[in-house]
mmCIF file of C-alpha atoms and ligand atoms in Angstrom:
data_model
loop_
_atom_site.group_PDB
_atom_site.id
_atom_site.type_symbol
_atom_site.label_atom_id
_atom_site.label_comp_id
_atom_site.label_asym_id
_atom_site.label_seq_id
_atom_site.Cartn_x
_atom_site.Cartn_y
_atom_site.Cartn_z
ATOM 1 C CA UNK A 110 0.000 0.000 0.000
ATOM 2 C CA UNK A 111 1.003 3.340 -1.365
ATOM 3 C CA UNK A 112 1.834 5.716 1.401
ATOM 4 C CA UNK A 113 1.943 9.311 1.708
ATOM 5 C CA UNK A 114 5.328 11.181 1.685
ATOM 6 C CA UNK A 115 5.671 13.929 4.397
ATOM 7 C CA UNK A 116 8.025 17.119 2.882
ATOM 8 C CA UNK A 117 8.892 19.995 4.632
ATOM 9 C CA UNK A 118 8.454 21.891 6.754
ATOM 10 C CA UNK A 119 6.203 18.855 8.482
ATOM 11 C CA UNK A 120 7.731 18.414 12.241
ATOM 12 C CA UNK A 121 7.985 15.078 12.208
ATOM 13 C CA UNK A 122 10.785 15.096 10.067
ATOM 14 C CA UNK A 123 12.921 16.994 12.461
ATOM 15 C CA UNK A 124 12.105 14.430 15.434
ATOM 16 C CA UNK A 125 14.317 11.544 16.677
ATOM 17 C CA UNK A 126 13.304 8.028 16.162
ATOM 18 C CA UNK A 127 13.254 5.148 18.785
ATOM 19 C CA UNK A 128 14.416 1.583 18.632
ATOM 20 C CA UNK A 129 12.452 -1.075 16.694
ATOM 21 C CA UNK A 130 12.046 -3.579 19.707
ATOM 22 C CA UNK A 131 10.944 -6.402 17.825
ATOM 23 C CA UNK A 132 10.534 -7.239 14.384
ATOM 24 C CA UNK A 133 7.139 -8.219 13.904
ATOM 25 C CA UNK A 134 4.522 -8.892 11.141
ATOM 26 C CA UNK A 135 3.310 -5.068 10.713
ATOM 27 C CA UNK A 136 6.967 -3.529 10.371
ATOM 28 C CA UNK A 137 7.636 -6.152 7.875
ATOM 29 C CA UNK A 138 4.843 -4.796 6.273
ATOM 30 C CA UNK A 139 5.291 -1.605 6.894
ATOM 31 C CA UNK A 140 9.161 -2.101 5.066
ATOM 32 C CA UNK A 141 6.940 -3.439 1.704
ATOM 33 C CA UNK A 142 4.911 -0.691 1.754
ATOM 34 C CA UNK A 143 7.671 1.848 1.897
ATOM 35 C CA UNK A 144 9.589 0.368 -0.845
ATOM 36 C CA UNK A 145 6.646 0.635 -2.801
ATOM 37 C CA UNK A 146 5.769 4.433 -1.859
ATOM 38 C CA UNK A 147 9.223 4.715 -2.595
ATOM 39 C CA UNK A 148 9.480 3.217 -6.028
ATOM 40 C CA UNK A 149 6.398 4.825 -7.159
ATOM 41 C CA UNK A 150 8.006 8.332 -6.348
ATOM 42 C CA UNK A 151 11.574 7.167 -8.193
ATOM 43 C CA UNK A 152 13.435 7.779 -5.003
ATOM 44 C CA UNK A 153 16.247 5.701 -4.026
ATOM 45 C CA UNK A 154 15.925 5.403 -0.615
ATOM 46 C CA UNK A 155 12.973 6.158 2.479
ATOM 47 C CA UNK A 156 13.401 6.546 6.333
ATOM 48 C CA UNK A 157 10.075 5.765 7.981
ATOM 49 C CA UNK A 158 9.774 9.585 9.786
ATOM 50 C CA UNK A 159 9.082 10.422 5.931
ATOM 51 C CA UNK A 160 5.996 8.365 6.063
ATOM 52 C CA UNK A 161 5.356 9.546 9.515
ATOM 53 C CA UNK A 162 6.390 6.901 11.586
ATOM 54 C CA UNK A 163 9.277 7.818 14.079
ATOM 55 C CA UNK A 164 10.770 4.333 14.053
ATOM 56 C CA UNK A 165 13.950 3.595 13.339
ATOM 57 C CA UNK A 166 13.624 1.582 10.089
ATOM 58 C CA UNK A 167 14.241 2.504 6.164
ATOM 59 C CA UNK A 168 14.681 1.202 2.905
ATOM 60 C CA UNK A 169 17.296 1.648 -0.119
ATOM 61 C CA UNK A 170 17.752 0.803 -3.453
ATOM 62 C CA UNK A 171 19.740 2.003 -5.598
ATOM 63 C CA UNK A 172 19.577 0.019 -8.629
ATOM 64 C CA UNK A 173 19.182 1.533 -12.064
ATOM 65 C CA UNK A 174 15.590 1.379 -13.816
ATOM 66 C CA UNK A 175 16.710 -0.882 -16.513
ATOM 67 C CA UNK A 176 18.362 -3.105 -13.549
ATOM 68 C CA UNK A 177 17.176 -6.147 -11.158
ATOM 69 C CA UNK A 178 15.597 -4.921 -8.252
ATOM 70 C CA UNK A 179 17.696 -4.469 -5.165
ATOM 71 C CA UNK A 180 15.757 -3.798 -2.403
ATOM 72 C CA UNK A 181 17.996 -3.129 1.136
ATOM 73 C CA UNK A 182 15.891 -3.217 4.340
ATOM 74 C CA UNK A 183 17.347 -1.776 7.548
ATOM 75 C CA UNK A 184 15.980 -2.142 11.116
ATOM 76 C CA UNK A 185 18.002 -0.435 14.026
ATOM 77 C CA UNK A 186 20.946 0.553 11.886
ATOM 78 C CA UNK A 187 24.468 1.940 13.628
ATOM 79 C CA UNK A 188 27.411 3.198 12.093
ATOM 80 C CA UNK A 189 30.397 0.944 13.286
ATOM 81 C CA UNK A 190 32.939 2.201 11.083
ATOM 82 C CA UNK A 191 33.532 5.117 8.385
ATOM 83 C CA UNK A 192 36.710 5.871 6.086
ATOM 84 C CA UNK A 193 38.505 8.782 6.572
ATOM 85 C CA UNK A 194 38.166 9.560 2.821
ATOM 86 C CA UNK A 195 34.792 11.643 2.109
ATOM 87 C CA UNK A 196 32.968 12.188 -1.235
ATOM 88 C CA UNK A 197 30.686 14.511 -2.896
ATOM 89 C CA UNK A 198 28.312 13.900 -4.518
ATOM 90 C CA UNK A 199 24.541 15.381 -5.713
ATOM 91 C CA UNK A 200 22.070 14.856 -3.405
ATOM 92 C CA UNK A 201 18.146 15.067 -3.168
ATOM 93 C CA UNK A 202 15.445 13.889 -1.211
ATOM 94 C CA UNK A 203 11.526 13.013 -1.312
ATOM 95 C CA UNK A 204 10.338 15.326 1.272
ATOM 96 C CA UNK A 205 11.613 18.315 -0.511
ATOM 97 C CA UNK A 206 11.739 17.239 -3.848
ATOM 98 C CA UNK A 207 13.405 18.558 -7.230
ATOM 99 C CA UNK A 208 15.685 20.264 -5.058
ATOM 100 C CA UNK A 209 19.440 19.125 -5.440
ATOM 101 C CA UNK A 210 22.821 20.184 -3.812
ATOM 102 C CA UNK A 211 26.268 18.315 -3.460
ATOM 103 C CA UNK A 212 26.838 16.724 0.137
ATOM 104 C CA UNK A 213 30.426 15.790 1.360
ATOM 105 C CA UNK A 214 29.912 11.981 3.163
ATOM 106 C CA UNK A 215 32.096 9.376 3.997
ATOM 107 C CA UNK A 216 33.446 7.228 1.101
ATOM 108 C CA UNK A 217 32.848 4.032 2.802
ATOM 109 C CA UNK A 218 30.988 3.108 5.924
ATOM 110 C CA UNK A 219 30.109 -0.288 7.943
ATOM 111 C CA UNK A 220 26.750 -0.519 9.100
ATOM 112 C CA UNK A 221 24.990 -3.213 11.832
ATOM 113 C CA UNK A 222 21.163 -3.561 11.697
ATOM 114 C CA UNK A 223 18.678 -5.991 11.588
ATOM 115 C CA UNK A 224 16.734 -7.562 8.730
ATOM 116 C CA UNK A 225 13.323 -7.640 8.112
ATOM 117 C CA UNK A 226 13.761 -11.690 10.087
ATOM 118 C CA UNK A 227 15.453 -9.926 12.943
ATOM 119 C CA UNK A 228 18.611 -10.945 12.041
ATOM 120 C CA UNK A 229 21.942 -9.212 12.824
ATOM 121 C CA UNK A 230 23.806 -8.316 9.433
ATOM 122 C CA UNK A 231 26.360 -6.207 8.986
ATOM 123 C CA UNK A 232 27.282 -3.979 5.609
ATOM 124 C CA UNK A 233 30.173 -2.350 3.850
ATOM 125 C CA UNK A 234 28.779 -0.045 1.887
ATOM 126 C CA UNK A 235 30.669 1.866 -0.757
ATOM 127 C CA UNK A 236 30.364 5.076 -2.964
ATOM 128 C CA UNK A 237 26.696 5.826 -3.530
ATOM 129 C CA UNK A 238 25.395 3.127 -1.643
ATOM 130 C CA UNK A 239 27.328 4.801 1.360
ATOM 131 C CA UNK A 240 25.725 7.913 0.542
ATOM 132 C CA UNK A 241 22.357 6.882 0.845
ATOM 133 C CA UNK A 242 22.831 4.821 3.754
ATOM 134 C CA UNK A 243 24.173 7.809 5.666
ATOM 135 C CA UNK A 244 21.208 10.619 3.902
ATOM 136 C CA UNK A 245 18.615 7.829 5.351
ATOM 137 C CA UNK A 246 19.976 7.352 8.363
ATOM 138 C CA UNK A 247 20.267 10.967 9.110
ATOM 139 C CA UNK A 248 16.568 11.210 8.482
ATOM 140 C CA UNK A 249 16.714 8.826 11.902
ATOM 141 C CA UNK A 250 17.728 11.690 13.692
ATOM 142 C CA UNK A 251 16.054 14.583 11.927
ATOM 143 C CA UNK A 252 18.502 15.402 9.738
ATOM 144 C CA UNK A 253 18.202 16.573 6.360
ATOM 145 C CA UNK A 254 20.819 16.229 3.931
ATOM 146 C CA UNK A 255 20.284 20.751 3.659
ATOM 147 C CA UNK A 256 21.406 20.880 7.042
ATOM 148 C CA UNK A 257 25.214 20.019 5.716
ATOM 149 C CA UNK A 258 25.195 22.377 3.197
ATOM 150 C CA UNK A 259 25.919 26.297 3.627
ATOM 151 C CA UNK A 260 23.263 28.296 4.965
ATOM 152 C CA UNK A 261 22.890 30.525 2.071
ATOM 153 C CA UNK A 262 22.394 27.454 -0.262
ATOM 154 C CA UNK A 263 20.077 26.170 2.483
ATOM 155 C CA UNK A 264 18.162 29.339 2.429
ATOM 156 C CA UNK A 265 17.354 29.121 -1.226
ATOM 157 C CA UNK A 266 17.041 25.383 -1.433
ATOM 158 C CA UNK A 267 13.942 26.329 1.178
ATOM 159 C CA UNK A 268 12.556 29.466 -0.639
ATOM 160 C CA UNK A 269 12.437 26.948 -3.955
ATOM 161 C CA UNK A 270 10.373 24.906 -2.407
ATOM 162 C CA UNK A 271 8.078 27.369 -0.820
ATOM 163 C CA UNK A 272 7.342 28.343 -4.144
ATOM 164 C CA UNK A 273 6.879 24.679 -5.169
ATOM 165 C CA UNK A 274 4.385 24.125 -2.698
ATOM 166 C CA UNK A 275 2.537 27.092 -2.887
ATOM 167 C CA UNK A 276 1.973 26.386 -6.548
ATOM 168 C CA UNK A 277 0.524 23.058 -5.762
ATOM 169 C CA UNK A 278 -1.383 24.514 -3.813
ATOM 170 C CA UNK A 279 -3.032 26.718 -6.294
ATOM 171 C CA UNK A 280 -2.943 24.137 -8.975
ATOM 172 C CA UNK A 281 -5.020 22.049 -6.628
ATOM 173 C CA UNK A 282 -8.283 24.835 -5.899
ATOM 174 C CA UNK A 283 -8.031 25.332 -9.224
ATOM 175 C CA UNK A 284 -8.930 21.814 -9.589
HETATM 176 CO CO1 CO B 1650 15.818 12.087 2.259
#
């Protein structure tokens, strides 16, 4: 089931998310239907505070269109280990979308979580996949991938939007 994507400036997405304390039926669920809200808006990756849930879950995948499916679930997930060497690269994110700006991350980072079976499992994630692991994990905390850019670039990032929404708005009583 098709969820609906929070964007900002909704609250929720500045709020800390709690442990997952068990790995049950409905956040097994809950992983499938975030994939699929995600696919269906061509993202590459979801935390669960975008969908409104502050639980500390998301889902990647980072596979091209033309590509196999490669769907990454992640309960509970911790950093254990980053490089020293950063990257930059483009980033962008569904709850303020069409709105893009380069991010310095880690090149490489190890992450522990647990699977949609509760199991421990344990990544090394490289490159891009290490970039979206660390944009959706952020969104654990509140973070948005603006906050690590410069405030000016912030500022307009924000005003875009503003404008973006506003016209929705618009388009919408029009309708
Ligand atoms: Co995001």
């Amino acid at each position: 089931m098709k969820m609906k994507i929070l964007e900002l400036p909704n609250p929720i997405l500045r709020q800390k998310s709690v442990e997952i304390q068990k790995v049950d039926e409905n956040i097994r669920k809950t992983l499938d239907d975030m994939l699929e809200t995600m696919y269906d808006a061509n993202g590459v990756g979801l935390a669960a505070p975008q969908v409104g849930l502050l639980q500390r879950m998301l889902v990647i995948d980072i596979a091209a269109k033309e590509e196999e499916k490669q769907p990454l679930k992640m309960i509970n997930p911790k950093m254990v280990w980053h490089s020293d060497e950063m990257q930059t690269c483009s980033e962008g994110c569904l709850s303020i979308p069409n709105q893009f700006a380069p991010v310095e991350r880690y090149l490489s980072v190890r992450i522990e979580y647990l699977d949609e079976n509760g199991q421990q499992q344990n990544l090394l994630a490289n490159d891009f996949l290490a970039v979206a692991v660390q944009h959706e994990m952020d969104h654990l905390d509140g973070v948005i991938f603006i906050d690590h850019i410069s405030a000016l670039r912030r500022k307009m990032l924000l005003k875009r939007h503003e404008k973006q929404l506003k016209r929705k708005a618009s388009e919408k009583g029009e309708n």
